[in-house]
Coordinates of C-alpha atoms in Angstrom, one line a residue:
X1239 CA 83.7 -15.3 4.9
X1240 CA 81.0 -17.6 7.4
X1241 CA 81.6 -20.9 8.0
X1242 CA 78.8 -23.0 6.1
X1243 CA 78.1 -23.9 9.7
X1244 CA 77.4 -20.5 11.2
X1245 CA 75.2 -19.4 8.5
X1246 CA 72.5 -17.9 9.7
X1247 CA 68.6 -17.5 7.9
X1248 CA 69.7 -14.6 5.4
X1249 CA 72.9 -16.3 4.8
X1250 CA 71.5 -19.4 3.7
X1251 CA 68.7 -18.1 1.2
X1252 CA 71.6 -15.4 -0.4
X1253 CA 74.0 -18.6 -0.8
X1254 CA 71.2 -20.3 -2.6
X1255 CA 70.0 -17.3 -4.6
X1256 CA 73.6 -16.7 -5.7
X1257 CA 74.4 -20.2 -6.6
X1258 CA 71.1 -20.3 -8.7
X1259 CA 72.2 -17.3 -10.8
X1260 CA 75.5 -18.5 -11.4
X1261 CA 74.0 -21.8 -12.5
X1262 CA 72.2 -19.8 -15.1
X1263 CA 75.0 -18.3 -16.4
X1264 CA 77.1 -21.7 -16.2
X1265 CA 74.2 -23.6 -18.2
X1266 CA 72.6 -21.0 -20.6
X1267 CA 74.7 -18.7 -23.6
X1268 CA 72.2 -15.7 -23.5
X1269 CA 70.8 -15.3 -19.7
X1270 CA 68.9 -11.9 -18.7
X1271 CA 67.0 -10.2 -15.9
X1272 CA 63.4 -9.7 -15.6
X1273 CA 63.7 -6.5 -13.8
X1274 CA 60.3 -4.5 -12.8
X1275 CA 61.8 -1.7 -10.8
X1276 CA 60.1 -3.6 -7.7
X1277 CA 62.0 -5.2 -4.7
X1278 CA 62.2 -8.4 -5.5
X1279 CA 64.0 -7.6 -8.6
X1280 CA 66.1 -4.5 -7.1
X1281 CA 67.0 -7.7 -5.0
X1282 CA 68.2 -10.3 -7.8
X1283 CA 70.0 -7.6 -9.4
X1284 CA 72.0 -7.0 -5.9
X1285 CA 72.6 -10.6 -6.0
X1286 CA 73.8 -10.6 -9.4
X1287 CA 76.5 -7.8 -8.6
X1288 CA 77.5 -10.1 -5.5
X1289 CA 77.7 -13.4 -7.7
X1290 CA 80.2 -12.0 -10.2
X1291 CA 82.4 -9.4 -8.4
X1292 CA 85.2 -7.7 -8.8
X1293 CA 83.6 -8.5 -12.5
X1294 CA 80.8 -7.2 -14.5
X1295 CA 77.1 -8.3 -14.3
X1296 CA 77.4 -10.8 -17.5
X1297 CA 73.5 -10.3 -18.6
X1298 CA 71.2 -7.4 -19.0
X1299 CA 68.3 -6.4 -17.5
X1300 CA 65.1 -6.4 -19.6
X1301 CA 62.8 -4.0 -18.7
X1302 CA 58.4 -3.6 -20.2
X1303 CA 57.5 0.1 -19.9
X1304 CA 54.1 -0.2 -19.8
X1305 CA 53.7 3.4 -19.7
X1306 CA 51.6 3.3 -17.0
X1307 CA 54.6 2.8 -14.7
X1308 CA 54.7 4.9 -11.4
X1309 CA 57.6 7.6 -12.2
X1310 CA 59.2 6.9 -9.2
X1311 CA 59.6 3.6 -10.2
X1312 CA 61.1 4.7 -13.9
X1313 CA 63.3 7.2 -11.7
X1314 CA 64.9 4.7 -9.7
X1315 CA 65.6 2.4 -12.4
X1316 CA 67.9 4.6 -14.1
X1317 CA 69.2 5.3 -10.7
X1318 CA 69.8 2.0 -10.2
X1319 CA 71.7 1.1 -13.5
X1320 CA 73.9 3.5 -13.3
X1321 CA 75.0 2.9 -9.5
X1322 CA 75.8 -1.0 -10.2
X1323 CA 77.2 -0.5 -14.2
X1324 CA 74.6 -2.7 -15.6
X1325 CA 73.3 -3.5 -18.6
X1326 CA 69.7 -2.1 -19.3
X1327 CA 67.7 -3.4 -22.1
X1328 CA 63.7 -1.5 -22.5
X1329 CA 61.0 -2.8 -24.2
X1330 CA 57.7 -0.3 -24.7
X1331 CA 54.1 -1.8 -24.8
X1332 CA 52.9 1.1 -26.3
X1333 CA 55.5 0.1 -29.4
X1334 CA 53.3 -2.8 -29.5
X1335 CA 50.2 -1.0 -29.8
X1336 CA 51.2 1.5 -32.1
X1337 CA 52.4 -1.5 -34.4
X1338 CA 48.6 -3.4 -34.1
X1339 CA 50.6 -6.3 -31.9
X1340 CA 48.5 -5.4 -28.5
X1341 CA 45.2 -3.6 -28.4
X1342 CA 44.6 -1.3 -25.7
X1343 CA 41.8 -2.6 -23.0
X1344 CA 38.6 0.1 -22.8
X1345 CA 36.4 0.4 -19.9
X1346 CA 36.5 1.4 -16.4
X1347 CA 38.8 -1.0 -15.4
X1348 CA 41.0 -0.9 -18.3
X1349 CA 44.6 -1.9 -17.5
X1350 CA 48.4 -2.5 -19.8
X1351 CA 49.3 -5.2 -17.2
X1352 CA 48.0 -8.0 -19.6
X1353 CA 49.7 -6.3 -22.8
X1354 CA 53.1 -6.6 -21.5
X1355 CA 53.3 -10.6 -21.8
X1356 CA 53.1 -9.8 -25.8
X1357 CA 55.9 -7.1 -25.6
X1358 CA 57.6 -9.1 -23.1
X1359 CA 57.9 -12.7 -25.3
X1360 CA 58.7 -10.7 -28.5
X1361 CA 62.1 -8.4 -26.3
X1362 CA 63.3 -11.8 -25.5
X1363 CA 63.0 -13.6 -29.1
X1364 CA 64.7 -10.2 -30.5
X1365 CA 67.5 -10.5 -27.9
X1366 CA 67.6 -14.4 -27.7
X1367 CA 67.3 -14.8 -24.1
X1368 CA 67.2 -17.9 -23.8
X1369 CA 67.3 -18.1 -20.1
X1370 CA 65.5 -15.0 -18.3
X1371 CA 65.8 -14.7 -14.3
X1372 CA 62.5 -13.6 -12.2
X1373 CA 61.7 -12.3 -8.8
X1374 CA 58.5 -14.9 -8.7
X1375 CA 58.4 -16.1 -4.9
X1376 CA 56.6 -19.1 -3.7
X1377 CA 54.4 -17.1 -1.2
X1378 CA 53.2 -14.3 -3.7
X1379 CA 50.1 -16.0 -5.4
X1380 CA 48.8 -19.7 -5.4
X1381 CA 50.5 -20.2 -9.2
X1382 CA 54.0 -19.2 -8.3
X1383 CA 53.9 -21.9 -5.8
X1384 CA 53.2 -24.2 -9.3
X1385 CA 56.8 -23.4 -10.2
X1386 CA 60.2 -25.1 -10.7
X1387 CA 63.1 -23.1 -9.5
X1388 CA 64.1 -23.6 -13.4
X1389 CA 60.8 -22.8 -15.5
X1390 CA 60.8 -24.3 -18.5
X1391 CA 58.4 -22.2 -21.3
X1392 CA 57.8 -23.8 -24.9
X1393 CA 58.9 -22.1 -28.5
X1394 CA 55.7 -19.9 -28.1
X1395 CA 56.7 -19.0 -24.3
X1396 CA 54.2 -20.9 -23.1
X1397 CA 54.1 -22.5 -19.4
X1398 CA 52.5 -26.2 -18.8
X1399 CA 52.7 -26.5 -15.3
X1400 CA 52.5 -30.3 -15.5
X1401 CA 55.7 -30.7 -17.8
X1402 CA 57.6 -29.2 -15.2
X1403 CA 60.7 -31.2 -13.7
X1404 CA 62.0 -32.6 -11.2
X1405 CA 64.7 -30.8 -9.2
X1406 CA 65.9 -33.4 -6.7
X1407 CA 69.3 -32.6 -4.6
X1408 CA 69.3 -29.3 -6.2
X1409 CA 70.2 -30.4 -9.2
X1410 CA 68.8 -27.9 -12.3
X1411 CA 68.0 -29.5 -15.7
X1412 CA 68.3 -26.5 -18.1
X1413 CA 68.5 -28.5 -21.9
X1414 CA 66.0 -26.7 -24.1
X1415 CA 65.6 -26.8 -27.4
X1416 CA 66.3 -24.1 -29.7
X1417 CA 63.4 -21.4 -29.5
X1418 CA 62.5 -22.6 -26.2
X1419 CA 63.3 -20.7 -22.9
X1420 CA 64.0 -21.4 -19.4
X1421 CA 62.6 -19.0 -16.9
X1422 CA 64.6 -19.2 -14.1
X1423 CA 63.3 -17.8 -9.9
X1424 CA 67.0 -17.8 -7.3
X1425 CA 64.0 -16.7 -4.8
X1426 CA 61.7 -18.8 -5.0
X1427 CA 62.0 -20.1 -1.2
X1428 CA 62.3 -16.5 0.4
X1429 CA 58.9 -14.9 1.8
X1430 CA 58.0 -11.7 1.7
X1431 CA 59.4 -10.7 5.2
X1432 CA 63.0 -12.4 4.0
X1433 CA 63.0 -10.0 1.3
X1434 CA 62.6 -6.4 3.5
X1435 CA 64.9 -7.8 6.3
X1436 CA 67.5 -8.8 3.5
X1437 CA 66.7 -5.2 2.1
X1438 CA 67.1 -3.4 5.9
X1439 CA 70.5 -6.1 6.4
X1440 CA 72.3 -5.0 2.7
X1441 CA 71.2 -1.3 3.2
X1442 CA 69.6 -1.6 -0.5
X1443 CA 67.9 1.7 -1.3
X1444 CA 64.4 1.3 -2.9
X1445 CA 62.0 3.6 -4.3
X1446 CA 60.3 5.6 -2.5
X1447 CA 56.6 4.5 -3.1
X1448 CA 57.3 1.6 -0.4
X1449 CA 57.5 4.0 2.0
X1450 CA 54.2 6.2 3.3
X1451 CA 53.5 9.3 1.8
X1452 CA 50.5 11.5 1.3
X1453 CA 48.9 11.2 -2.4
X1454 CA 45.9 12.1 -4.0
X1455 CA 44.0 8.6 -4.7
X1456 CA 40.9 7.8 -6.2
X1457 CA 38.8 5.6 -3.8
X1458 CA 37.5 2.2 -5.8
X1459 CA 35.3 -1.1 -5.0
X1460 CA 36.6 -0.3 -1.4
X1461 CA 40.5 0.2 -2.6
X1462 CA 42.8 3.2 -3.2
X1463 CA 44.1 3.8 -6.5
X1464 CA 46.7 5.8 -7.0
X1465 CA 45.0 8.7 -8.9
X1466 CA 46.1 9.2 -12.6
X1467 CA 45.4 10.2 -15.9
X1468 CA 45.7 6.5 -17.0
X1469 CA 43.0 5.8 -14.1
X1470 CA 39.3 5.9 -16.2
X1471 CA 37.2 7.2 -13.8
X1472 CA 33.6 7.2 -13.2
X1473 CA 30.9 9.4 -11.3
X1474 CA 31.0 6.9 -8.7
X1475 CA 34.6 6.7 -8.2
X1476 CA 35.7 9.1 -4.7
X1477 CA 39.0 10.9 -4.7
X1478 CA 40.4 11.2 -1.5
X1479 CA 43.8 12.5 -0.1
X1480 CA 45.6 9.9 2.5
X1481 CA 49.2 9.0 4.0
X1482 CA 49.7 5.2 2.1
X1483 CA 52.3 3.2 0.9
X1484 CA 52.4 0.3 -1.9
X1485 CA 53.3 -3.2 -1.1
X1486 CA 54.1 -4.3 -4.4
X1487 CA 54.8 -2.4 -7.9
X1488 CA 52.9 -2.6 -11.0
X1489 CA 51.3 -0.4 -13.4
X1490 CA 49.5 2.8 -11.9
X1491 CA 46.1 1.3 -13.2
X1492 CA 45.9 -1.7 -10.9
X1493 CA 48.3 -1.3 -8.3
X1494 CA 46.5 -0.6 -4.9
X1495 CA 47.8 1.2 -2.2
X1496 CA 47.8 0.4 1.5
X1497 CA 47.0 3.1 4.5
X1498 CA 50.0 3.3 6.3
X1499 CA 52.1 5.4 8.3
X1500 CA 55.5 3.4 8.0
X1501 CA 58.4 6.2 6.6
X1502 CA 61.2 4.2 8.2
X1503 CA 62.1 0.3 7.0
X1504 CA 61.6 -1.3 10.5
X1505 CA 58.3 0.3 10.7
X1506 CA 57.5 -1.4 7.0
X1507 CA 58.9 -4.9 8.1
X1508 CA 56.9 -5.2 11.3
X1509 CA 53.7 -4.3 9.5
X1510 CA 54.5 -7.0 7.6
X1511 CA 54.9 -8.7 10.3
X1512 CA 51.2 -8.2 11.4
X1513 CA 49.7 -8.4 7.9
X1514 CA 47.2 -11.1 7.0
X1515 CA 46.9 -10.8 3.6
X1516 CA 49.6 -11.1 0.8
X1517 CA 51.3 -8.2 -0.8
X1518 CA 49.4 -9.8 -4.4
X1519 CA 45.8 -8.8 -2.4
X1520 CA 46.3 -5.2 -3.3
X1521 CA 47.0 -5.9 -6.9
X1522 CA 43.8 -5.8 -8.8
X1523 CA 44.8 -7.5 -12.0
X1524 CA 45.1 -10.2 -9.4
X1525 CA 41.2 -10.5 -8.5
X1526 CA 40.0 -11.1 -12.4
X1527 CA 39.3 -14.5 -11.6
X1528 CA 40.4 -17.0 -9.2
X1529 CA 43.1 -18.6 -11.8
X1530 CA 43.8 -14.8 -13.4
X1531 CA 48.2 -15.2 -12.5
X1532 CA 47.7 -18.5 -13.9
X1533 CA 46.2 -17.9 -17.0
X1534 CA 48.8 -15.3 -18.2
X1535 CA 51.9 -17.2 -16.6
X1536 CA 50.6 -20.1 -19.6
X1537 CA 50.4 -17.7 -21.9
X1538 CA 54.0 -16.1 -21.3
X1539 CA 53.5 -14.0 -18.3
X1540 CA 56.9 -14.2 -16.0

């Protein structure tokens, strides 16, 4: 093991990360995962494995299938489960819908990201998280910055950015009441770049859509959509054929790609390098109004 004295960038934010999940665990009886199937959460749950070895992961991952999901992404999870023996918990927004809970969005731009908060709130009531662990980083989106390292969320799941508190010295303050949950972020101070060299440093494997490949896409308001049948299209919609890769996961219906011809992980990180806009600029769920994260993080949104 480092001295605490020769640690060096990555050293220092994995320390903190793992300290913050075993804090979770130390303070809450019913902690899980938020998992996405994206990096910042194939990152946590490397963390997690790292926290509590030789032993088991002590919490689950919850997962919301959209069903809009990129396969790949689905793939991987199960890959990903199975390789670190942990716990895997799914939760299927179009349950919801079938039961009259959601209703499904019409319209050309019609998306499931918005349905999953309802999904989401009502898999952690049925399992009684009452603390759930996020990817959310501080350099993502201007609300994320909003947030305590512990989250607190209200009996309806609710977030009140101005009843947040204070975390001096590093000290976390997780007493809820009962119904109440904590949402809790161990990477909250890492950037976008700490994440892919941490990623190239552990040797994680990811899926593959992070990398460029050729795929059909449907050319939109000046962005590439990943063509699909959950994409509605319109006469004035283009489909086109290009090598791209995707800077962040979500569902197939908003997620944008990026032309790229990075296949290999240090060609990824130094186009990060260069990049001028965040990875949350190609997600179009994003651009619905200037406080659209906000919004759903009040009402329940990790």
């Amino acid at each position: 093991m480092r001295s605490l004295h020769t640690l060096d960038h990555l050293d220092a934010l994995e320390a903190e990360a793992v300290q913050i999940i075993r804090e979770a665990v130390a303070q809450f009886e019913r902690p899980g995962l938020l998992f996405s199937g994206g990096k910042d959460s194939i990152v946590l749950a490397h963390m997690a494995v790292k926290a509590f070895r030789p032993a088991r992961v002590p919490f689950s991952l919850l997962h919301i299938d959209t069903g809009h999901n990129f396969p790949e992404t689905i793939e991987y999870r199960d890959w990903l489960v199975k390789h670190l023996n942990l716990r895997l918990e799914v939760r299927y927004v179009q349950d919801s819908i079938d039961a009259g809970i959601s209703v499904e969005e019409t319209g050309k731009y019609a998306s499931r990201n918005a349905l999953q908060t309802r999904t989401l709130l009502d898999g952690i009531e049925e399992l009684r998280f009452d603390a759930c662990i996020g990817g959310a980083r501080r350099d993502e989106e201007k609300a994320r910055a909003k947030e305590r390292i512990f989250s607190a969320r209200d009996a309806f799941g609710q977030w009140e950015p101005r009843l947040q508190r204070p975390e001096l010295w590093d000290l976390y303050n997780g007493k809820i009441r009962k119904g109440e949950n904590m949402r809790v972020f161990p990477i909250s101070n890492w950037t976008e770049l700490d994440v892919w060299s941490y990623i190239r440093r552990e040797g994680i494997r990811l899926p593959s859509i992070y990398f460029a490949h050729k795929r059909k896409l449907v050319l939109r308001d000046g962005l590439l959509y990943p063509d699909s049948p959950f994409l509605n299209k319109d006469p004035e919609d283009v489909q086109v054929e290009k090598m791209i890769r995707f800077r962040t996961v979500g569902d197939m219906t908003c997620t944008a790609a990026v032309e790229s011809d990075a296949v290999e992980l240090d060609h990824v990180i130094e186009e990060i390098r260069q990049a001028r806009v965040t990875e949350r600029g190609a997600r179009i769920d994003d651009k619905r109004s200037e406080a659209a994260m906000e919004d759903r993080k009040r009402g329940g949104y990790f």
